[in-house]
mmCIF file of C-alpha atoms in Angstrom:
data_model
loop_
_atom_site.group_PDB
_atom_site.id
_atom_site.type_symbol
_atom_site.label_atom_id
_atom_site.label_comp_id
_atom_site.label_asym_id
_atom_site.label_seq_id
_atom_site.Cartn_x
_atom_site.Cartn_y
_atom_site.Cartn_z
ATOM 1 C CA ASN A 1 -45.069 53.674 -13.131
ATOM 2 C CA THR A 2 -44.975 51.335 -16.075
ATOM 3 C CA ALA A 3 -46.488 47.899 -16.417
ATOM 4 C CA PRO A 4 -44.427 44.953 -15.154
ATOM 5 C CA SER A 5 -42.104 43.445 -17.714
ATOM 6 C CA TYR A 6 -41.939 39.681 -18.108
ATOM 7 C CA SER A 7 -38.850 38.829 -20.083
ATOM 8 C CA GLY A 8 -38.358 35.183 -19.225
ATOM 9 C CA LYS A 9 -36.758 32.751 -21.633
ATOM 10 C CA GLY A 10 -39.976 30.984 -22.486
ATOM 11 C CA GLY A 11 -43.750 30.932 -22.258
ATOM 12 C CA LEU A 12 -43.857 28.779 -19.094
ATOM 13 C CA ASN A 13 -41.307 30.986 -17.336
ATOM 14 C CA ASN A 14 -43.258 34.140 -18.190
ATOM 15 C CA SER A 15 -46.469 32.495 -17.019
ATOM 16 C CA THR A 16 -44.852 31.628 -13.668
ATOM 17 C CA ASN A 17 -43.561 35.181 -13.243
ATOM 18 C CA MET A 18 -46.997 36.655 -13.891
ATOM 19 C CA GLN A 19 -48.594 34.233 -11.435
ATOM 20 C CA LYS A 20 -46.158 35.212 -8.693
ATOM 21 C CA SER A 21 -46.694 38.932 -9.351
ATOM 22 C CA LYS A 22 -50.470 39.139 -9.706
ATOM 23 C CA GLY A 23 -51.869 35.661 -9.160
ATOM 24 C CA TYR A 24 -53.457 33.308 -11.659
ATOM 25 C CA SER A 25 -56.092 35.904 -12.570
ATOM 26 C CA ARG A 26 -53.365 37.874 -14.372
ATOM 27 C CA LEU A 27 -53.243 35.127 -17.015
ATOM 28 C CA TRP A 28 -56.875 35.925 -17.897
ATOM 29 C CA ARG A 29 -56.637 39.718 -18.101
ATOM 30 C CA GLY A 30 -58.247 41.013 -21.261
ATOM 31 C CA VAL A 31 -60.171 37.809 -21.955
ATOM 32 C CA GLN A 32 -63.441 39.787 -22.061
ATOM 33 C CA THR A 33 -62.250 41.562 -25.209
ATOM 34 C CA MET A 34 -61.951 38.222 -26.965
ATOM 35 C CA THR A 35 -65.376 36.998 -25.890
ATOM 36 C CA THR A 36 -66.911 40.290 -27.021
ATOM 37 C CA GLY A 37 -65.193 40.465 -30.389
ATOM 38 C CA CYS A 38 -64.924 36.815 -31.388
ATOM 39 C CA ILE A 39 -68.594 36.162 -32.147
ATOM 40 C CA PRO A 40 -69.110 38.903 -34.786
ATOM 41 C CA ALA A 41 -65.543 38.526 -36.087
ATOM 42 C CA HIS A 42 -65.825 34.774 -36.630
ATOM 43 C CA ALA A 43 -69.312 35.079 -38.077
ATOM 44 C CA LEU A 44 -67.910 37.473 -40.675
ATOM 45 C CA TYR A 45 -64.831 35.274 -41.144
ATOM 46 C CA PHE A 46 -66.689 32.056 -41.937
ATOM 47 C CA SER A 47 -69.392 33.826 -43.967
ATOM 48 C CA SER A 48 -66.799 35.438 -46.224
ATOM 49 C CA TYR A 49 -64.920 32.126 -46.406
ATOM 50 C CA GLU A 50 -68.004 30.191 -47.552
ATOM 51 C CA TYR A 51 -68.950 32.842 -50.082
ATOM 52 C CA THR A 52 -65.461 32.957 -51.586
ATOM 53 C CA LYS A 53 -65.245 29.160 -51.528
ATOM 54 C CA SER A 54 -68.503 28.856 -53.457
ATOM 55 C CA LEU A 55 -67.100 31.112 -56.166
ATOM 56 C CA LEU A 56 -63.707 29.430 -56.507
ATOM 57 C CA SER A 57 -64.423 25.722 -55.897
ATOM 58 C CA THR A 58 -64.115 23.317 -58.827
ATOM 59 C CA THR A 59 -66.023 20.078 -59.467
ATOM 60 C CA THR A 60 -64.225 17.074 -60.941
ATOM 61 C CA ILE A 61 -65.212 13.508 -61.816
ATOM 62 C CA SER A 62 -63.195 10.731 -60.200
ATOM 63 C CA PRO A 63 -61.786 8.410 -62.907
ATOM 64 C CA THR A 64 -62.009 5.378 -60.587
ATOM 65 C CA THR A 65 -65.452 5.804 -59.049
ATOM 66 C CA GLY A 66 -67.173 8.134 -61.517
ATOM 67 C CA MET A 67 -68.371 10.244 -58.608
ATOM 68 C CA SER A 68 -68.239 14.044 -58.683
ATOM 69 C CA GLN A 69 -66.038 15.825 -56.154
ATOM 70 C CA THR A 70 -66.149 19.530 -55.324
ATOM 71 C CA GLN A 71 -62.864 20.813 -53.958
ATOM 72 C CA LEU A 72 -61.107 24.108 -53.338
ATOM 73 C CA ASN A 73 -57.645 24.160 -54.902
ATOM 74 C CA THR A 74 -54.600 25.786 -53.313
ATOM 75 C CA PHE A 75 -55.058 29.104 -55.087
ATOM 76 C CA GLY A 76 -58.756 29.304 -54.212
ATOM 77 C CA ALA A 77 -58.074 28.368 -50.601
ATOM 78 C CA SER A 78 -55.388 31.056 -50.353
ATOM 79 C CA VAL A 79 -57.749 33.721 -51.711
ATOM 80 C CA ALA A 80 -60.532 32.603 -49.370
ATOM 81 C CA GLY A 81 -58.122 32.714 -46.434
ATOM 82 C CA ALA A 82 -56.903 36.204 -47.314
ATOM 83 C CA ILE A 83 -60.402 37.682 -47.705
ATOM 84 C CA SER A 84 -61.646 36.007 -44.527
ATOM 85 C CA ALA A 85 -58.660 37.278 -42.536
ATOM 86 C CA LEU A 86 -59.180 40.846 -43.759
ATOM 87 C CA CYS A 87 -62.868 40.841 -42.790
ATOM 88 C CA HIS A 88 -62.038 39.319 -39.404
ATOM 89 C CA ASP A 89 -59.316 41.880 -38.625
ATOM 90 C CA VAL A 90 -61.567 44.882 -39.167
ATOM 91 C CA ILE A 91 -63.420 43.831 -36.021
ATOM 92 C CA MET A 92 -60.674 42.168 -33.996
ATOM 93 C CA THR A 93 -57.794 44.652 -34.351
ATOM 94 C CA PRO A 94 -59.085 47.190 -31.786
ATOM 95 C CA MET A 95 -60.166 44.388 -29.449
ATOM 96 C CA ASP A 96 -56.740 42.776 -29.711
ATOM 97 C CA THR A 97 -55.009 46.086 -28.987
ATOM 98 C CA ILE A 98 -57.046 46.519 -25.800
ATOM 99 C CA LYS A 99 -56.361 42.912 -24.790
ATOM 100 C CA GLN A 100 -52.603 43.244 -25.246
ATOM 101 C CA ARG A 101 -52.428 46.413 -23.153
ATOM 102 C CA MET A 102 -54.628 45.012 -20.398
ATOM 103 C CA GLN A 103 -52.417 41.919 -20.207
ATOM 104 C CA LEU A 104 -49.429 44.170 -19.548
ATOM 105 C CA GLY A 105 -51.230 45.853 -16.663
ATOM 106 C CA HIS A 106 -52.607 48.950 -18.406
ATOM 107 C CA TYR A 107 -56.202 49.996 -17.631
ATOM 108 C CA GLN A 108 -58.748 48.597 -15.215
ATOM 109 C CA SER A 109 -61.369 47.299 -17.632
ATOM 110 C CA MET A 110 -62.244 47.037 -21.301
ATOM 111 C CA GLY A 111 -64.441 50.136 -21.083
ATOM 112 C CA ASN A 112 -61.715 52.093 -19.294
ATOM 113 C CA ALA A 113 -59.186 51.035 -21.938
ATOM 114 C CA PHE A 114 -61.450 52.127 -24.790
ATOM 115 C CA ARG A 115 -62.165 55.525 -23.241
ATOM 116 C CA GLU A 116 -58.536 56.248 -22.365
ATOM 117 C CA ILE A 117 -57.200 55.209 -25.766
ATOM 118 C CA MET A 118 -59.848 57.267 -27.556
ATOM 119 C CA LYS A 119 -59.096 60.268 -25.328
ATOM 120 C CA SER A 120 -55.319 60.243 -25.790
ATOM 121 C CA GLU A 121 -54.877 58.610 -29.215
ATOM 122 C CA GLY A 122 -58.221 58.508 -30.993
ATOM 123 C CA TRP A 123 -59.234 55.803 -33.450
ATOM 124 C CA ASN A 124 -55.666 55.676 -34.675
ATOM 125 C CA GLY A 125 -54.634 54.241 -31.308
ATOM 126 C CA LEU A 126 -57.045 51.327 -31.677
ATOM 127 C CA TYR A 127 -56.073 50.674 -35.303
ATOM 128 C CA ARG A 128 -52.375 51.593 -35.120
ATOM 129 C CA SER A 129 -51.395 47.956 -35.599
ATOM 130 C CA PHE A 130 -53.971 47.331 -38.369
ATOM 131 C CA GLY A 131 -51.311 47.455 -41.093
ATOM 132 C CA ILE A 132 -49.045 44.878 -39.467
ATOM 133 C CA THR A 133 -52.083 42.872 -38.315
ATOM 134 C CA VAL A 134 -53.273 42.532 -41.910
ATOM 135 C CA LEU A 135 -49.688 41.952 -43.060
ATOM 136 C CA THR A 136 -49.495 39.125 -40.498
ATOM 137 C CA ASN A 137 -52.963 37.639 -40.741
ATOM 138 C CA ILE A 138 -53.437 37.639 -44.506
ATOM 139 C CA PRO A 139 -50.366 35.398 -45.021
ATOM 140 C CA TYR A 140 -51.450 33.452 -41.934
ATOM 141 C CA GLY A 141 -54.951 33.000 -43.346
ATOM 142 C CA MET A 142 -53.650 32.033 -46.785
ATOM 143 C CA ILE A 143 -51.272 29.429 -45.344
ATOM 144 C CA MET A 144 -53.723 28.130 -42.759
ATOM 145 C CA VAL A 145 -56.737 27.720 -45.059
ATOM 146 C CA SER A 146 -54.742 26.252 -47.974
ATOM 147 C CA THR A 147 -52.914 23.834 -45.644
ATOM 148 C CA ASN A 148 -56.197 22.894 -43.981
ATOM 149 C CA GLU A 149 -57.885 22.187 -47.326
ATOM 150 C CA PHE A 150 -54.848 20.253 -48.591
ATOM 151 C CA LEU A 151 -54.649 18.029 -45.497
ATOM 152 C CA ARG A 152 -58.400 17.450 -45.507
ATOM 153 C CA ASN A 153 -58.450 16.438 -49.160
ATOM 154 C CA MET A 154 -55.414 14.189 -48.715
ATOM 155 C CA MET A 155 -56.944 12.352 -45.744
ATOM 156 C CA MET A 156 -60.371 12.111 -47.371
ATOM 157 C CA ASP A 157 -58.848 10.702 -50.570
ATOM 158 C CA ALA A 158 -56.889 8.133 -48.544
ATOM 159 C CA LYS A 159 -60.085 7.000 -46.834
ATOM 160 C CA ARG A 160 -61.996 6.811 -50.127
ATOM 161 C CA GLU A 161 -59.541 4.267 -51.484
ATOM 162 C CA LYS A 162 -60.614 1.827 -48.752
ATOM 163 C CA MET A 163 -64.350 2.394 -49.229
ATOM 164 C CA SER A 164 -66.920 0.614 -51.294
ATOM 165 C CA MET A 165 -68.989 2.560 -53.843
ATOM 166 C CA GLU A 166 -71.917 2.764 -51.414
ATOM 167 C CA GLN A 167 -69.709 4.024 -48.569
ATOM 168 C CA HIS A 168 -68.113 6.536 -50.913
ATOM 169 C CA GLN A 169 -71.499 8.049 -51.719
ATOM 170 C CA GLN A 170 -72.285 8.471 -48.011
ATOM 171 C CA GLN A 171 -68.888 9.862 -46.990
ATOM 172 C CA VAL A 172 -68.964 13.037 -44.889
ATOM 173 C CA LEU A 173 -66.214 15.084 -43.278
ATOM 174 C CA ASP A 174 -65.529 13.417 -39.914
ATOM 175 C CA ILE A 175 -64.252 14.921 -36.657
ATOM 176 C CA GLN A 176 -60.916 13.094 -36.751
ATOM 177 C CA THR A 177 -60.062 14.452 -40.191
ATOM 178 C CA THR A 178 -61.114 17.986 -39.273
ATOM 179 C CA MET A 179 -59.129 17.940 -36.016
ATOM 180 C CA LEU A 180 -55.934 16.573 -37.565
ATOM 181 C CA ALA A 181 -56.099 18.939 -40.547
ATOM 182 C CA GLY A 182 -56.765 21.883 -38.225
ATOM 183 C CA CYS A 183 -53.822 21.000 -35.977
ATOM 184 C CA GLY A 184 -51.459 20.768 -38.935
ATOM 185 C CA ALA A 185 -52.748 23.974 -40.507
ATOM 186 C CA GLY A 186 -52.525 25.944 -37.266
ATOM 187 C CA MET A 187 -49.003 24.744 -36.541
ATOM 188 C CA VAL A 188 -47.625 25.550 -40.006
ATOM 189 C CA ALA A 189 -49.301 28.966 -40.277
ATOM 190 C CA ALA A 190 -48.310 30.034 -36.753
ATOM 191 C CA ALA A 191 -44.662 29.055 -37.264
ATOM 192 C CA VAL A 192 -44.253 30.785 -40.632
ATOM 193 C CA THR A 193 -45.826 34.084 -39.539
ATOM 194 C CA SER A 194 -44.319 34.262 -36.032
ATOM 195 C CA PRO A 195 -41.868 37.138 -36.835
ATOM 196 C CA LEU A 196 -44.702 39.272 -38.187
ATOM 197 C CA ASP A 197 -46.741 38.612 -35.058
ATOM 198 C CA ARG A 198 -43.813 39.751 -32.897
ATOM 199 C CA VAL A 199 -43.695 43.083 -34.739
ATOM 200 C CA LYS A 200 -47.467 43.458 -34.382
ATOM 201 C CA THR A 201 -47.238 42.880 -30.632
ATOM 202 C CA ARG A 202 -44.488 45.517 -30.355
ATOM 203 C CA LEU A 203 -46.739 48.092 -32.006
ATOM 204 C CA GLN A 204 -49.742 47.175 -29.862
ATOM 205 C CA THR A 205 -47.890 47.200 -26.544
ATOM 206 C CA GLN A 206 -45.743 50.286 -26.926
ATOM 207 C CA ARG A 207 -44.316 51.854 -23.784
ATOM 208 C CA LEU A 208 -47.433 53.642 -22.652
ATOM 209 C CA ILE A 209 -47.981 54.797 -19.076
ATOM 210 C CA ASN A 210 -50.311 52.740 -16.908
ATOM 211 C CA SER A 211 -53.730 54.383 -16.908
ATOM 212 C CA SER A 212 -54.001 53.798 -13.154
ATOM 213 C CA SER A 213 -50.648 55.459 -12.417
ATOM 214 C CA PRO A 214 -50.715 58.370 -9.908
ATOM 215 C CA THR A 215 -48.764 60.386 -12.470
ATOM 216 C CA THR A 216 -51.739 60.261 -14.805
ATOM 217 C CA THR A 217 -54.048 61.777 -12.197
ATOM 218 C CA ALA A 218 -51.551 64.271 -10.835
ATOM 219 C CA CYS A 219 -50.189 65.500 -14.143
ATOM 220 C CA PRO A 220 -52.341 64.982 -17.238
ATOM 221 C CA LYS A 221 -49.741 66.728 -19.417
ATOM 222 C CA ALA A 222 -47.109 64.242 -18.321
ATOM 223 C CA ALA A 223 -49.467 61.355 -19.067
ATOM 224 C CA LYS A 224 -50.162 62.731 -22.521
ATOM 225 C CA LYS A 225 -46.444 63.085 -23.209
ATOM 226 C CA LEU A 226 -45.739 59.541 -22.051
ATOM 227 C CA SER A 227 -48.557 58.205 -24.255
ATOM 228 C CA ILE A 228 -46.756 59.261 -27.417
ATOM 229 C CA PRO A 229 -46.129 56.132 -29.549
ATOM 230 C CA HIS A 230 -42.605 54.785 -29.122
ATOM 231 C CA TYR A 231 -42.378 53.329 -32.625
ATOM 232 C CA THR A 232 -43.154 55.249 -35.788
ATOM 233 C CA GLY A 233 -44.305 52.256 -37.811
ATOM 234 C CA ILE A 234 -43.767 48.669 -38.919
ATOM 235 C CA ASN A 235 -40.192 49.146 -40.123
ATOM 236 C CA ASP A 236 -39.189 50.979 -36.940
ATOM 237 C CA ALA A 237 -40.578 48.211 -34.712
ATOM 238 C CA PHE A 238 -38.962 45.527 -36.891
ATOM 239 C CA THR A 239 -35.503 47.102 -36.838
ATOM 240 C CA SER A 240 -35.714 47.819 -33.088
ATOM 241 C CA ILE A 241 -36.306 44.123 -32.347
ATOM 242 C CA ILE A 242 -33.262 43.129 -34.396
ATOM 243 C CA LYS A 243 -31.138 45.885 -32.851
ATOM 244 C CA GLU A 244 -32.099 45.051 -29.260
ATOM 245 C CA GLU A 245 -32.399 41.253 -29.441
ATOM 246 C CA GLY A 246 -30.884 40.101 -32.710
ATOM 247 C CA TYR A 247 -32.703 38.092 -35.365
ATOM 248 C CA GLN A 248 -33.607 35.454 -32.775
ATOM 249 C CA GLY A 249 -35.779 38.115 -31.159
ATOM 250 C CA LEU A 250 -38.200 37.813 -34.072
ATOM 251 C CA TRP A 251 -38.933 34.244 -32.968
ATOM 252 C CA ARG A 252 -39.462 34.951 -29.275
ATOM 253 C CA GLY A 253 -42.825 33.640 -28.180
ATOM 254 C CA LEU A 254 -42.893 30.898 -30.837
ATOM 255 C CA SER A 255 -43.554 28.105 -28.340
ATOM 256 C CA PRO A 256 -46.663 29.643 -26.719
ATOM 257 C CA ARG A 257 -47.825 30.726 -30.192
ATOM 258 C CA LEU A 258 -47.677 27.131 -31.421
ATOM 259 C CA LEU A 259 -49.268 25.846 -28.221
ATOM 260 C CA THR A 260 -52.238 28.179 -28.672
ATOM 261 C CA HIS A 261 -52.737 28.242 -32.438
ATOM 262 C CA THR A 262 -52.417 24.497 -33.054
ATOM 263 C CA PRO A 263 -55.394 23.440 -30.901
ATOM 264 C CA ALA A 264 -57.271 26.707 -31.491
ATOM 265 C CA VAL A 265 -57.451 26.217 -35.257
ATOM 266 C CA ALA A 266 -58.447 22.570 -34.813
ATOM 267 C CA ILE A 267 -61.218 23.437 -32.331
ATOM 268 C CA SER A 268 -62.442 26.409 -34.376
ATOM 269 C CA TRP A 269 -62.763 24.531 -37.671
ATOM 270 C CA THR A 270 -64.146 21.374 -36.068
ATOM 271 C CA SER A 271 -66.805 23.374 -34.224
ATOM 272 C CA TYR A 272 -67.668 25.215 -37.421
ATOM 273 C CA GLU A 273 -67.981 22.041 -39.502
ATOM 274 C CA LEU A 274 -70.114 20.336 -36.845
ATOM 275 C CA ALA A 275 -72.402 23.366 -36.645
ATOM 276 C CA LYS A 276 -72.647 23.478 -40.431
ATOM 277 C CA GLN A 277 -73.543 19.777 -40.609
ATOM 278 C CA PHE A 278 -76.151 20.215 -37.863
ATOM 279 C CA LEU A 279 -77.809 23.122 -39.665
ATOM 280 C CA HIS A 280 -77.697 21.237 -42.968
ATOM 281 C CA ASN A 281 -79.306 18.117 -41.474
ATOM 282 C CA HIS A 282 -82.030 19.893 -39.540
ATOM 283 C CA PHE A 283 -82.892 23.005 -41.542
ATOM 284 C CA GLU A 284 -82.499 22.023 -45.207
#
């Protein structure tokens, strides 16, 4: 028995199909992997981002106000995004693999998924998609961080033009600016890297037998045979998508990707900036 296949024409259709098959709880399968991995992964992400930003930021003097401004240019933002994404993916890749498989109906829990993958595939099973994950998330991080910094600086500069000298000296990054910049950055980065994410998902959710299938219990040799990876690598998964679905197949899932990444980036960066301001105001 294999996991149910949801091949609707869009994210809402797939969501409805899953709800009918397993109930609303099916939409939340694998969420525990994200809550477990996100805290250390994001701590490493933002720490590496701040460290890289401190090394690559430049300070300039405004010709109109005479005030100094420290900003991260496009190149520096791209480098910071790439390094942050790499550090983040070291932690999140195995968690994301488990999440993807649990969402398709494989395994009963996060612990069960980890044990079964380690038993049949080893560490390579958890990190099989690491190459395509990095290939996806480094460009994503470069585009997202550089776009975020660009939009922030543009909006902050526009607001400075309407401020007095005293207001300019007291200007801080506000929630509205952070939210709007985050939305724009998440939307652009998610759209550009969508084909790479589709290939990554193919590698993570290869046609593996359901761990709860009777065949697994009755015939371990058959289960081991069926757990052999279907795709040999990134190029194989990429060409199979084009062969089976055409080039439009690379863009399947774009709508739910935009719907999740656009607010997610805005919320993530706004929460981070608010936390950073709180710590700065109360502990420095």
